[in-house]
Amino acid sequence: MPDKQADATPLKTRLFFSLKWRTLLVISLLLVFINGLLNLLTYANLENQFEKQLSRSVEQNSSSLLAQSHRRLVELGGSMILAGQSFSGGKLSEQGIYQYFDKSWELFQIDWGIESASIYRDEIRERQWGITEDIAPLQQLIKQVNTSQVPDTAIYCNKECRLYAAIPLFFVDGSARILLLSTTLADFIIDFSRHSNLGVALLRDVDMISRVTNVTPFGYTIAAVTNKSVNLPLIVQLAAAASVDKFLEEGLSLQTSPGVYHYFYAISLASDNADSKNILMLIVNISKQHDDIFSNLIETLSISAAGLFASLLALLLVLWGPMARINRLAALLPLLAKSGFKEVRNELSGHSSGRFFIDELDVLDDTTESLSYQLEKFETEINHRTNELEKMALYDVLTGLANRRMFTDQLTSLINEFKQFNESFALVFIDLDNFKRINDTLGHDAGDDLLVEVSRRLKKSVRDTDIVSRLGGDEFTLLLPQISHANNAIDVINKVLEAFEPPVKLAGVDTRVTPSIGIAMAPDNGLTTQELMRCADIAMYQAKQQGKNTFCFYSKEMSD
């Protein structure tokens, strides 16, 4: 990197007097009283409106509607028990309740939204309807109801967040069981949104098969959201503007579009995993409160207009010179994009020297000068990297073999060498037999692993002077220079066939892979890239027709 000019005065040797303090020194006396009054009025009104909105929309509605959802599930369980008793002839029995649930389970799912039902003796599950629940996180709830013989509810989150109700069962023979019902939080979310006019979203910090979108704000999966077209973009904005810790601790307000403000609040939900967090996000539109604040602000600004006008005049006098320097710097910065580094440095030098104080603009000039040196260095490095990338363009990313472009260049080079030195060579086309079946059966990852292994075996089986390439898919080529006779090519091909004999382990399965090989000899079969490639391709397909796992030399009869 070029050295700085020796005659430039170091900024650190002069006293720093901030432009900020120069400006505040002139206008602070005029604005202290006005801004103090304005801030007090704005803060008091904002705090009042915010607390009122939060108390009304979040605390009251969330607790009451959640309790209502708990009661509803318990009541549904009671209705099931009564219906089961009636089904059993008026006496509740174990066999009768089982038969009733077997008969009515589809009705429970469709009409009542029940996801699962289980009957437990103590803490052991005897029967299960619907999805199979993981009993581990539910044992505490079951144990508690088994002890108290009083219905209880809880929310647990595993693959999905569900509301659970445990209800005691007393059979006619004197035995007791626990009926455990579960339903998703979807009904609660819908009811909450409808009654409170709030947006509601369920966020999970685990990966889920069932999700609203692939967007993962804060790293959470959105399991459910009301009014998706409106609330999903709001959640994405929140994740971009704030950290998840701040959001979970106290909630926050955010301007989501010009003139529109929303408040975001979180309710933590229990999970079967202590390290897992599940969030019920509530979204409140508080634009009206902000409109009220703005009205108060306008009133305050009307009172302070005269003082602000005088302050702006003083500010204009202080900033006139600095603004001129900023405009000059703005005109210089585009030169950096045009590699005018020395021109920028020449223009910047000497503008801050000779003054006792330095300010932010002097620091900005110095930073711009340093930036010019860095960009000059980066430009040199980028040019170097570009050359390296051009080399990378000649090789296949997956296998590291020469790609089609490099193969064509090498083939052209061999043709030119023959014309100059009369050195014959062979072009070999290799196609993997049944590759599509392997790829479809074992998956694309296994297919890629196979291509990498084939590339390794090909490179190991050929001579150091031979060139192995991958044209694409499962098509490979060999360029065999200095092949004076077909027998020389056969020696190489036999080694290639031997390399394919050991099976390849793909996705834990030993798989036998065989090649079909076509060979074109130059100059016997042509002296252009198109002609040689056509002949080798025809020979390769002839090898496939002969039973695969073999090779075939091109002959004119194949084209007839």
Coordinates of C-alpha atoms in Angstrom, one line a residue:
M1 CA 0.0 0.0 0.0
P2 CA 1.4 3.5 -0.9
D3 CA 2.7 5.6 2.0
K4 CA 0.8 8.7 3.2
Q5 CA 2.3 12.0 2.2
A6 CA 5.1 12.9 4.6
D7 CA 4.0 16.5 5.0
A8 CA 0.4 15.7 6.2
T9 CA -0.2 16.9 9.8
P10 CA -1.3 13.9 12.0
L11 CA -4.8 14.5 13.4
K12 CA -4.0 13.0 16.8
T13 CA -1.5 15.7 17.6
R14 CA -4.2 18.5 17.6
L15 CA -6.9 19.1 20.1
F16 CA -10.3 17.6 19.2
F17 CA -13.2 20.0 19.5
S18 CA -16.4 18.3 18.3
L19 CA -18.7 19.9 15.7
K20 CA -21.5 18.6 17.9
W21 CA -20.4 20.8 20.8
R22 CA -19.9 23.8 18.7
T23 CA -23.5 23.5 17.5
L24 CA -24.9 22.8 20.9
L25 CA -23.1 25.7 22.4
V26 CA -25.0 28.1 20.2
I27 CA -28.5 26.6 20.4
S28 CA -28.6 24.7 23.8
L29 CA -29.8 27.8 25.9
L30 CA -32.7 28.3 23.5
L31 CA -33.8 24.7 23.3
V32 CA -33.3 23.5 26.9
F33 CA -36.6 24.8 28.2
I34 CA -38.6 24.1 25.0
N35 CA -37.3 20.5 24.5
G36 CA -37.6 19.7 28.2
L37 CA -41.3 20.7 28.2
L38 CA -41.9 18.8 24.9
N39 CA -40.2 15.7 26.1
L40 CA -42.1 15.6 29.4
L41 CA -45.5 16.0 27.6
T42 CA -44.6 13.5 25.0
Y43 CA -43.3 10.9 27.5
A44 CA -46.2 11.3 29.9
N45 CA -48.8 10.9 27.1
L46 CA -47.0 8.0 25.5
E47 CA -46.6 6.1 28.8
N48 CA -50.3 6.6 29.6
Q49 CA -51.5 5.4 26.2
F50 CA -49.2 2.5 26.0
E51 CA -50.0 1.1 29.5
K52 CA -53.7 1.5 28.8
Q53 CA -53.5 -0.4 25.5
L54 CA -51.3 -3.1 26.9
S55 CA -53.5 -3.6 30.0
R56 CA -56.8 -3.8 27.9
S57 CA -55.6 -5.8 24.9
V58 CA -53.1 -8.2 26.4
E59 CA -53.5 -8.9 30.1
Q60 CA -57.3 -9.1 30.3
N61 CA -58.1 -10.9 27.0
S62 CA -55.2 -13.4 27.0
S63 CA -55.9 -14.7 30.6
S64 CA -59.7 -14.8 30.2
L65 CA -59.8 -16.5 26.8
L66 CA -57.1 -19.0 27.7
A67 CA -59.0 -20.0 30.9
Q68 CA -62.2 -20.3 28.7
S69 CA -60.3 -22.7 26.4
H70 CA -59.3 -24.8 29.4
R71 CA -62.9 -24.9 30.7
R72 CA -64.2 -25.8 27.3
L73 CA -61.9 -28.9 27.0
V74 CA -62.8 -30.0 30.5
E75 CA -66.5 -29.6 29.6
L76 CA -66.1 -31.6 26.4
G77 CA -64.5 -34.4 28.5
G78 CA -67.4 -34.3 30.9
S79 CA -69.8 -34.6 28.0
M80 CA -67.9 -37.6 26.6
I81 CA -68.1 -39.3 30.0
L82 CA -71.8 -38.7 30.3
A83 CA -72.4 -39.9 26.8
G84 CA -70.3 -43.0 27.4
Q85 CA -72.3 -43.7 30.6
S86 CA -75.6 -43.4 28.6
F87 CA -74.1 -45.7 25.9
S88 CA -73.4 -48.3 28.6
G89 CA -77.0 -48.3 29.8
G90 CA -76.6 -45.7 32.5
K91 CA -73.7 -47.4 34.3
L92 CA -70.2 -46.3 33.4
S93 CA -67.9 -49.3 32.8
E94 CA -64.5 -49.7 31.4
Q95 CA -65.7 -51.9 28.4
G96 CA -68.6 -49.5 27.7
I97 CA -66.4 -46.4 27.6
Y98 CA -63.9 -48.1 25.3
Q99 CA -66.7 -49.2 22.9
Y100 CA -68.2 -45.7 23.0
F101 CA -64.9 -44.1 22.2
D102 CA -64.2 -46.6 19.4
K103 CA -67.6 -45.9 17.8
S104 CA -67.6 -42.1 18.3
W105 CA -63.9 -41.2 17.8
E106 CA -64.4 -39.7 14.3
L107 CA -67.2 -37.5 15.6
F108 CA -64.9 -36.3 18.4
Q109 CA -62.3 -35.3 15.9
I110 CA -64.5 -33.7 13.3
D111 CA -67.1 -32.0 15.4
W112 CA -65.3 -31.3 18.6
G113 CA -61.7 -30.8 17.3
I114 CA -60.2 -33.5 19.7
E115 CA -56.7 -34.5 18.5
S116 CA -56.2 -37.4 20.9
A117 CA -57.7 -39.2 23.8
S118 CA -56.1 -41.6 26.2
I119 CA -57.2 -43.6 29.3
Y120 CA -54.7 -44.2 32.0
R121 CA -54.7 -46.5 35.0
D122 CA -52.4 -44.6 37.5
E123 CA -49.7 -43.4 35.1
I124 CA -49.9 -46.3 32.6
R125 CA -51.7 -45.7 29.3
E126 CA -54.3 -48.5 28.6
R127 CA -56.0 -47.2 25.5
Q128 CA -55.2 -44.5 22.9
W129 CA -57.3 -42.8 20.2
G130 CA -56.0 -40.4 17.6
I131 CA -52.3 -39.4 17.5
T132 CA -50.0 -41.1 19.9
E133 CA -48.9 -38.8 22.7
D134 CA -45.4 -38.8 24.3
I135 CA -46.3 -39.7 27.9
A136 CA -43.2 -38.4 29.5
P137 CA -44.1 -34.7 29.7
L138 CA -47.7 -35.5 30.7
Q139 CA -46.9 -37.7 33.7
Q140 CA -46.9 -34.8 36.1
L141 CA -50.4 -33.7 35.0
I142 CA -51.7 -37.3 35.2
K143 CA -50.2 -37.9 38.6
Q144 CA -51.7 -34.7 39.9
V145 CA -55.2 -35.5 38.8
N146 CA -54.9 -39.1 39.9
T147 CA -54.0 -37.8 43.4
S148 CA -56.6 -34.9 43.6
Q149 CA -59.4 -36.6 41.6
V150 CA -60.1 -33.1 40.3
P151 CA -59.9 -32.2 36.5
D152 CA -56.9 -30.2 35.5
T153 CA -55.4 -28.7 32.3
A154 CA -52.1 -27.8 30.9
I155 CA -50.4 -26.7 27.7
Y156 CA -47.4 -28.7 26.4
C157 CA -45.5 -28.3 23.2
N158 CA -43.7 -31.1 21.4
K159 CA -44.1 -31.4 17.6
E160 CA -47.1 -29.2 18.1
C161 CA -48.5 -27.1 20.9
R162 CA -51.6 -28.7 22.4
L163 CA -54.0 -28.0 25.2
Y164 CA -54.5 -31.0 27.5
A165 CA -57.2 -31.8 30.0
A166 CA -57.0 -34.7 32.5
I167 CA -60.4 -35.8 33.9
P168 CA -61.0 -38.6 36.5
L169 CA -63.2 -41.5 35.5
F170 CA -65.1 -43.6 38.1
F171 CA -66.4 -46.9 36.9
V172 CA -69.4 -48.8 38.3
D173 CA -67.0 -51.5 39.7
G174 CA -65.3 -48.9 41.9
S175 CA -62.1 -48.6 39.8
A176 CA -60.8 -45.3 38.6
R177 CA -59.1 -44.1 35.5
I178 CA -57.8 -40.8 34.1
L179 CA -59.2 -39.5 30.7
L180 CA -56.6 -37.4 28.9
L181 CA -57.8 -35.2 26.0
S182 CA -55.8 -33.0 23.8
T183 CA -56.6 -30.3 21.2
T184 CA -54.5 -27.9 19.3
L185 CA -54.2 -24.2 20.2
A186 CA -55.8 -23.3 16.9
D187 CA -59.3 -22.7 18.4
F188 CA -57.8 -20.6 21.1
I189 CA -55.8 -18.5 18.6
I190 CA -58.9 -18.0 16.4
D191 CA -61.1 -17.1 19.4
F192 CA -58.5 -14.8 20.9
S193 CA -58.0 -12.9 17.6
R194 CA -61.8 -12.6 17.1
H195 CA -62.7 -11.4 20.6
S196 CA -59.7 -9.1 21.2
N197 CA -59.1 -7.8 17.6
L198 CA -55.5 -8.7 18.0
G199 CA -53.1 -10.6 15.7
V200 CA -52.0 -13.9 17.2
A201 CA -49.1 -16.1 16.2
L202 CA -47.6 -19.3 17.6
L203 CA -43.8 -19.5 17.4
R204 CA -41.8 -22.7 18.0
D205 CA -38.0 -23.0 18.4
V206 CA -38.0 -26.5 16.9
D207 CA -38.3 -27.6 13.3
M208 CA -41.8 -28.6 12.3
I209 CA -43.3 -30.5 9.4
S210 CA -46.5 -28.4 9.7
R211 CA -45.7 -24.8 9.4
V212 CA -47.2 -21.6 8.0
T213 CA -44.1 -20.5 6.1
N214 CA -40.4 -21.2 5.7
V215 CA -39.6 -17.8 7.2
T216 CA -38.0 -18.3 10.6
P217 CA -38.0 -15.1 12.6
F218 CA -35.6 -15.1 15.6
G219 CA -34.8 -18.7 14.4
Y220 CA -38.3 -19.8 15.4
T221 CA -40.8 -21.8 13.3
I222 CA -44.2 -20.1 12.7
A223 CA -46.6 -22.9 13.6
A224 CA -49.8 -20.7 13.2
V225 CA -50.7 -17.1 12.6
T226 CA -54.0 -15.3 12.2
N227 CA -54.5 -13.0 9.2
K228 CA -51.4 -14.3 7.6
S229 CA -51.1 -11.7 4.8
V230 CA -51.0 -8.9 7.4
N231 CA -49.3 -10.4 10.5
L232 CA -46.6 -12.5 8.8
P233 CA -44.8 -9.4 7.3
L234 CA -45.1 -7.7 10.7
I235 CA -43.4 -10.6 12.5
V236 CA -40.6 -10.5 9.9
Q237 CA -40.1 -6.8 10.5
L238 CA -40.0 -7.3 14.2
A239 CA -37.3 -10.0 13.8
A240 CA -35.2 -7.7 11.7
A241 CA -35.5 -4.8 14.1
A242 CA -35.0 -6.4 17.6
S243 CA -33.4 -9.3 19.4
V244 CA -35.5 -12.2 20.7
D245 CA -34.4 -11.6 24.3
K246 CA -35.7 -8.0 24.3
F247 CA -39.0 -9.1 22.8
L248 CA -39.5 -11.9 25.3
E249 CA -38.6 -9.8 28.4
E250 CA -40.8 -6.7 27.9
G251 CA -42.4 -6.7 24.4
L252 CA -41.9 -3.6 22.2
S253 CA -43.5 -1.3 19.8
L254 CA -42.5 -0.9 16.2
Q255 CA -43.3 1.4 13.3
T256 CA -44.3 -1.1 10.6
S257 CA -45.1 1.4 7.9
P258 CA -45.5 5.2 7.6
G259 CA -48.0 6.3 10.2
V260 CA -48.7 2.7 11.4
Y261 CA -47.4 1.3 14.7
H262 CA -47.8 -2.1 16.3
Y263 CA -47.0 -3.4 19.8
F264 CA -45.7 -7.0 20.1
Y265 CA -46.2 -9.0 23.3
A266 CA -45.1 -12.5 24.2
I267 CA -46.7 -15.2 26.3
S268 CA -44.4 -18.2 27.0
L269 CA -45.9 -21.7 26.7
A270 CA -44.8 -24.8 28.6
S271 CA -42.8 -27.4 26.7
D272 CA -41.8 -31.0 27.3
N273 CA -38.2 -29.9 26.8
A274 CA -36.9 -27.5 29.4
D275 CA -34.5 -26.0 26.8
S276 CA -37.3 -25.4 24.3
K277 CA -39.2 -22.1 24.1
N278 CA -42.6 -21.7 22.7
I279 CA -44.1 -18.3 22.3
L280 CA -47.7 -17.0 21.8
M281 CA -47.1 -13.7 20.1
L282 CA -49.8 -11.0 20.4
I283 CA -49.8 -8.2 17.9
V284 CA -51.6 -4.9 18.8
N285 CA -52.2 -2.0 16.4
I286 CA -51.4 1.1 18.5
S287 CA -51.6 3.6 15.6
K288 CA -54.4 5.5 17.3
Q289 CA -52.2 6.1 20.4
H290 CA -49.4 7.3 18.3
D291 CA -51.8 9.7 16.5
D292 CA -52.7 11.1 19.9
I293 CA -49.1 11.6 20.7
F294 CA -48.5 13.3 17.4
S295 CA -51.4 15.7 18.1
N296 CA -49.8 16.7 21.4
L297 CA -46.5 17.1 19.7
I298 CA -48.0 19.5 17.2
E299 CA -49.4 21.6 20.0
T300 CA -46.0 21.7 21.7
L301 CA -44.2 22.5 18.5
S302 CA -46.5 25.5 17.9
I303 CA -45.5 26.9 21.2
S304 CA -41.8 26.5 20.5
A305 CA -41.8 27.6 16.8
A306 CA -40.4 31.0 17.5
G307 CA -37.5 29.7 19.6
L308 CA -36.7 27.0 17.0
F309 CA -36.6 29.5 14.2
A310 CA -33.9 31.5 16.0
S311 CA -32.0 28.3 16.8
L312 CA -32.1 27.3 13.1
L313 CA -30.6 30.6 12.0
A314 CA -27.7 30.0 14.5
L315 CA -27.4 26.4 13.3
L316 CA -27.2 27.6 9.7
L317 CA -24.4 30.0 10.5
V318 CA -22.4 27.3 12.3
L319 CA -22.9 24.6 9.6
W320 CA -22.5 26.7 6.5
G321 CA -18.8 25.9 6.2
P322 CA -19.0 22.2 7.2
M323 CA -21.8 21.7 4.7
A324 CA -19.6 23.1 1.9
R325 CA -16.9 20.6 2.9
I326 CA -19.5 17.8 2.9
N327 CA -20.6 18.7 -0.6
R328 CA -16.9 18.7 -1.7
L329 CA -16.4 15.3 -0.2
A330 CA -19.6 14.0 -1.8
A331 CA -18.2 15.0 -5.2
L332 CA -14.9 13.2 -4.5
L333 CA -16.4 9.8 -3.3
P334 CA -17.6 8.7 -6.7
L335 CA -14.0 8.9 -7.9
L336 CA -13.2 5.9 -5.6
A337 CA -15.5 3.8 -7.7
K338 CA -13.6 4.8 -10.8
S339 CA -10.2 3.9 -9.2
G340 CA -9.3 7.6 -8.9
F341 CA -7.5 6.9 -5.6
K342 CA -4.6 9.3 -6.1
E343 CA -6.9 12.1 -7.3
V344 CA -9.0 11.8 -4.2
R345 CA -6.0 11.9 -1.9
N346 CA -4.5 14.9 -3.7
E347 CA -7.8 16.8 -3.3
L348 CA -8.1 16.0 0.4
S349 CA -4.6 16.8 1.5
G350 CA -4.1 20.2 3.2
H351 CA -7.7 21.1 4.0
S352 CA -7.5 20.5 7.7
S353 CA -3.9 21.6 8.3
G354 CA -3.2 25.0 9.8
R355 CA -6.2 25.0 12.2
F356 CA -5.9 24.5 16.0
F357 CA -9.0 22.4 16.4
I358 CA -10.2 19.4 14.5
D359 CA -13.8 18.2 14.1
E360 CA -15.8 15.3 12.7
L361 CA -15.3 16.5 9.2
D362 CA -11.6 16.4 9.6
V363 CA -11.9 12.8 10.8
L364 CA -14.2 12.1 7.9
D365 CA -11.6 13.4 5.4
D366 CA -8.9 11.3 7.1
T367 CA -11.1 8.2 7.0
T368 CA -11.8 8.8 3.3
E369 CA -8.1 9.0 2.6
S370 CA -7.5 5.8 4.5
L371 CA -10.4 4.2 2.6
S372 CA -8.8 5.1 -0.7
Y373 CA -5.7 3.2 0.3
Q374 CA -7.8 0.2 1.4
L375 CA -9.9 0.2 -1.8
E376 CA -6.7 0.4 -3.9
K377 CA -5.4 -2.7 -2.1
F378 CA -8.8 -4.5 -2.4
E379 CA -8.9 -3.7 -6.2
T380 CA -5.5 -5.4 -6.5
E381 CA -6.6 -8.4 -4.5
I382 CA -9.9 -8.7 -6.5
N383 CA -8.0 -8.7 -9.8
H384 CA -5.8 -11.5 -8.4
R385 CA -8.9 -13.5 -7.2
T386 CA -10.6 -13.0 -10.5
N387 CA -7.8 -14.8 -12.2
E388 CA -8.1 -17.6 -9.8
L389 CA -11.8 -17.9 -10.3
E390 CA -11.3 -18.1 -14.1
K391 CA -9.1 -21.1 -13.4
M392 CA -11.8 -22.7 -11.2
A393 CA -14.2 -22.4 -14.1
L394 CA -12.3 -25.2 -15.9
Y395 CA -13.1 -27.9 -13.3
D396 CA -16.2 -29.7 -12.2
V397 CA -17.3 -28.6 -8.8
L398 CA -18.5 -32.0 -7.6
T399 CA -15.7 -34.3 -8.7
G400 CA -12.8 -32.0 -9.3
L401 CA -12.3 -33.4 -12.8
A402 CA -11.9 -31.2 -15.9
N403 CA -15.3 -30.0 -17.0
R404 CA -16.7 -29.9 -20.6
R405 CA -15.0 -26.6 -21.4
M406 CA -11.6 -27.8 -20.3
F407 CA -12.2 -31.2 -22.0
T408 CA -12.9 -29.4 -25.3
D409 CA -9.8 -27.3 -25.0
Q410 CA -7.6 -30.4 -24.3
L411 CA -9.2 -32.3 -27.2
T412 CA -8.5 -29.4 -29.5
S413 CA -5.0 -29.2 -28.2
L414 CA -4.4 -32.9 -29.0
I415 CA -5.8 -32.5 -32.5
N416 CA -3.4 -29.6 -33.1
E417 CA -0.5 -31.6 -31.7
F418 CA -1.3 -34.4 -34.1
K419 CA -1.3 -32.0 -37.0
Q420 CA 2.1 -30.7 -35.9
F421 CA 3.9 -33.8 -34.5
N422 CA 1.7 -36.7 -35.9
E423 CA 1.0 -38.1 -32.5
S424 CA -2.2 -40.2 -32.5
F425 CA -4.5 -40.4 -29.6
A426 CA -7.8 -42.0 -28.4
L427 CA -11.0 -40.4 -27.1
V428 CA -13.0 -42.5 -24.7
F429 CA -16.7 -41.9 -23.7
I430 CA -17.8 -43.6 -20.4
D431 CA -21.5 -43.8 -19.4
L432 CA -22.6 -45.4 -16.1
D433 CA -25.1 -48.2 -16.6
N434 CA -28.4 -47.9 -14.7
F435 CA -27.3 -44.6 -13.0
K436 CA -30.8 -43.2 -13.2
R437 CA -32.2 -46.2 -11.3
I438 CA -29.6 -45.8 -8.6
N439 CA -30.2 -42.1 -8.4
D440 CA -34.0 -42.5 -8.1
T441 CA -33.8 -45.4 -5.7
L442 CA -31.1 -44.2 -3.3
G443 CA -31.5 -40.5 -3.7
H444 CA -29.5 -37.7 -5.3
D445 CA -27.0 -37.6 -2.4
A446 CA -26.1 -41.2 -3.1
G447 CA -25.9 -40.4 -6.8
D448 CA -23.4 -37.6 -6.1
D449 CA -21.4 -39.9 -3.8
L450 CA -21.3 -42.5 -6.7
L451 CA -20.0 -39.8 -9.2
V452 CA -17.3 -38.8 -6.8
E453 CA -16.2 -42.4 -6.2
V454 CA -16.2 -43.1 -10.0
S455 CA -14.1 -40.1 -10.6
R456 CA -11.6 -41.3 -8.0
R457 CA -11.4 -44.8 -9.6
L458 CA -11.0 -43.4 -13.1
K459 CA -8.1 -41.1 -12.1
K460 CA -6.4 -44.0 -10.3
S461 CA -6.8 -46.4 -13.2
V462 CA -5.4 -44.3 -16.0
R463 CA -1.9 -43.1 -16.8
D464 CA -0.4 -39.8 -15.5
T465 CA -0.5 -38.4 -19.1
D466 CA -4.2 -39.2 -19.5
I467 CA -6.9 -36.6 -19.0
V468 CA -10.2 -37.6 -17.1
S469 CA -13.2 -35.3 -17.6
R470 CA -16.8 -35.1 -16.6
L471 CA -19.1 -33.8 -19.3
G472 CA -22.2 -33.8 -17.1
G473 CA -24.6 -36.2 -15.4
D474 CA -23.0 -39.6 -15.4
E475 CA -21.0 -39.1 -18.6
F476 CA -17.2 -39.2 -18.3
T477 CA -14.4 -39.0 -20.9
L478 CA -10.8 -40.0 -21.2
L479 CA -8.2 -38.4 -23.5
L480 CA -5.4 -40.9 -24.1
P481 CA -2.5 -39.2 -25.8
Q482 CA 0.3 -41.1 -27.6
I483 CA -1.9 -44.1 -28.4
S484 CA -0.3 -45.6 -31.6
H485 CA -2.4 -48.8 -31.7
A486 CA -5.8 -49.9 -30.4
N487 CA -4.1 -52.5 -28.1
N488 CA -2.6 -49.6 -26.2
A489 CA -6.0 -48.2 -25.5
I490 CA -7.4 -51.6 -24.6
D491 CA -4.7 -51.9 -21.8
V492 CA -6.0 -48.7 -20.3
I493 CA -9.7 -49.7 -20.7
N494 CA -9.1 -53.0 -19.0
K495 CA -7.7 -51.2 -16.0
V496 CA -10.8 -49.0 -16.0
L497 CA -13.1 -52.0 -16.1
E498 CA -11.2 -53.6 -13.3
A499 CA -11.6 -50.4 -11.2
F500 CA -15.4 -50.8 -11.5
E501 CA -15.4 -54.4 -10.2
P502 CA -15.5 -53.6 -6.4
P503 CA -19.0 -52.6 -5.2
V504 CA -19.6 -49.1 -4.0
K505 CA -21.3 -48.5 -0.6
L506 CA -24.1 -46.1 -1.2
A507 CA -26.5 -45.1 1.6
G508 CA -25.3 -48.2 3.5
V509 CA -25.9 -50.5 0.5
D510 CA -23.2 -52.3 -1.5
T511 CA -24.0 -51.4 -5.1
R512 CA -22.3 -52.8 -8.2
V513 CA -21.8 -50.1 -10.9
T514 CA -20.7 -50.9 -14.4
P515 CA -19.7 -48.7 -17.4
S516 CA -20.4 -48.7 -21.1
I517 CA -17.3 -47.5 -22.9
G518 CA -17.0 -46.1 -26.4
I519 CA -13.6 -45.4 -28.1
A520 CA -12.8 -43.3 -31.1
M521 CA -9.2 -43.3 -32.5
A522 CA -7.6 -40.2 -34.0
P523 CA -6.9 -39.7 -36.8
D524 CA -8.7 -42.9 -38.0
N525 CA -12.1 -41.8 -36.9
G526 CA -11.7 -38.0 -37.5
L527 CA -9.7 -34.9 -36.7
T528 CA -12.4 -32.5 -35.4
T529 CA -13.8 -32.3 -32.0
Q530 CA -17.4 -32.8 -33.2
E531 CA -16.5 -35.8 -35.4
L532 CA -14.5 -37.6 -32.7
M533 CA -17.1 -37.0 -30.0
R534 CA -19.8 -38.3 -32.3
C535 CA -17.9 -41.4 -33.1
A536 CA -17.1 -42.1 -29.4
D537 CA -20.7 -41.5 -28.5
I538 CA -21.9 -44.0 -31.1
A539 CA -19.4 -46.6 -30.0
M540 CA -20.5 -46.1 -26.4
Y541 CA -24.2 -46.8 -27.2
Q542 CA -23.1 -49.8 -29.2
A543 CA -21.4 -51.1 -26.1
K544 CA -24.6 -50.6 -24.1
Q545 CA -26.5 -52.6 -26.8
Q546 CA -23.9 -55.4 -26.5
G547 CA -24.8 -55.9 -22.8
K548 CA -23.2 -53.1 -20.9
N549 CA -20.0 -53.4 -18.7
T550 CA -18.0 -53.6 -21.9
F551 CA -16.2 -51.4 -24.4
C552 CA -16.5 -50.9 -28.2
F553 CA -14.3 -49.3 -30.7
Y554 CA -16.0 -47.1 -33.4
S555 CA -16.2 -48.5 -36.9
K556 CA -17.8 -47.0 -40.0
E557 CA -20.4 -49.8 -40.0
M558 CA -21.9 -48.3 -36.9
S559 CA -23.0 -45.2 -38.8
D560 CA -24.5 -47.1 -41.7

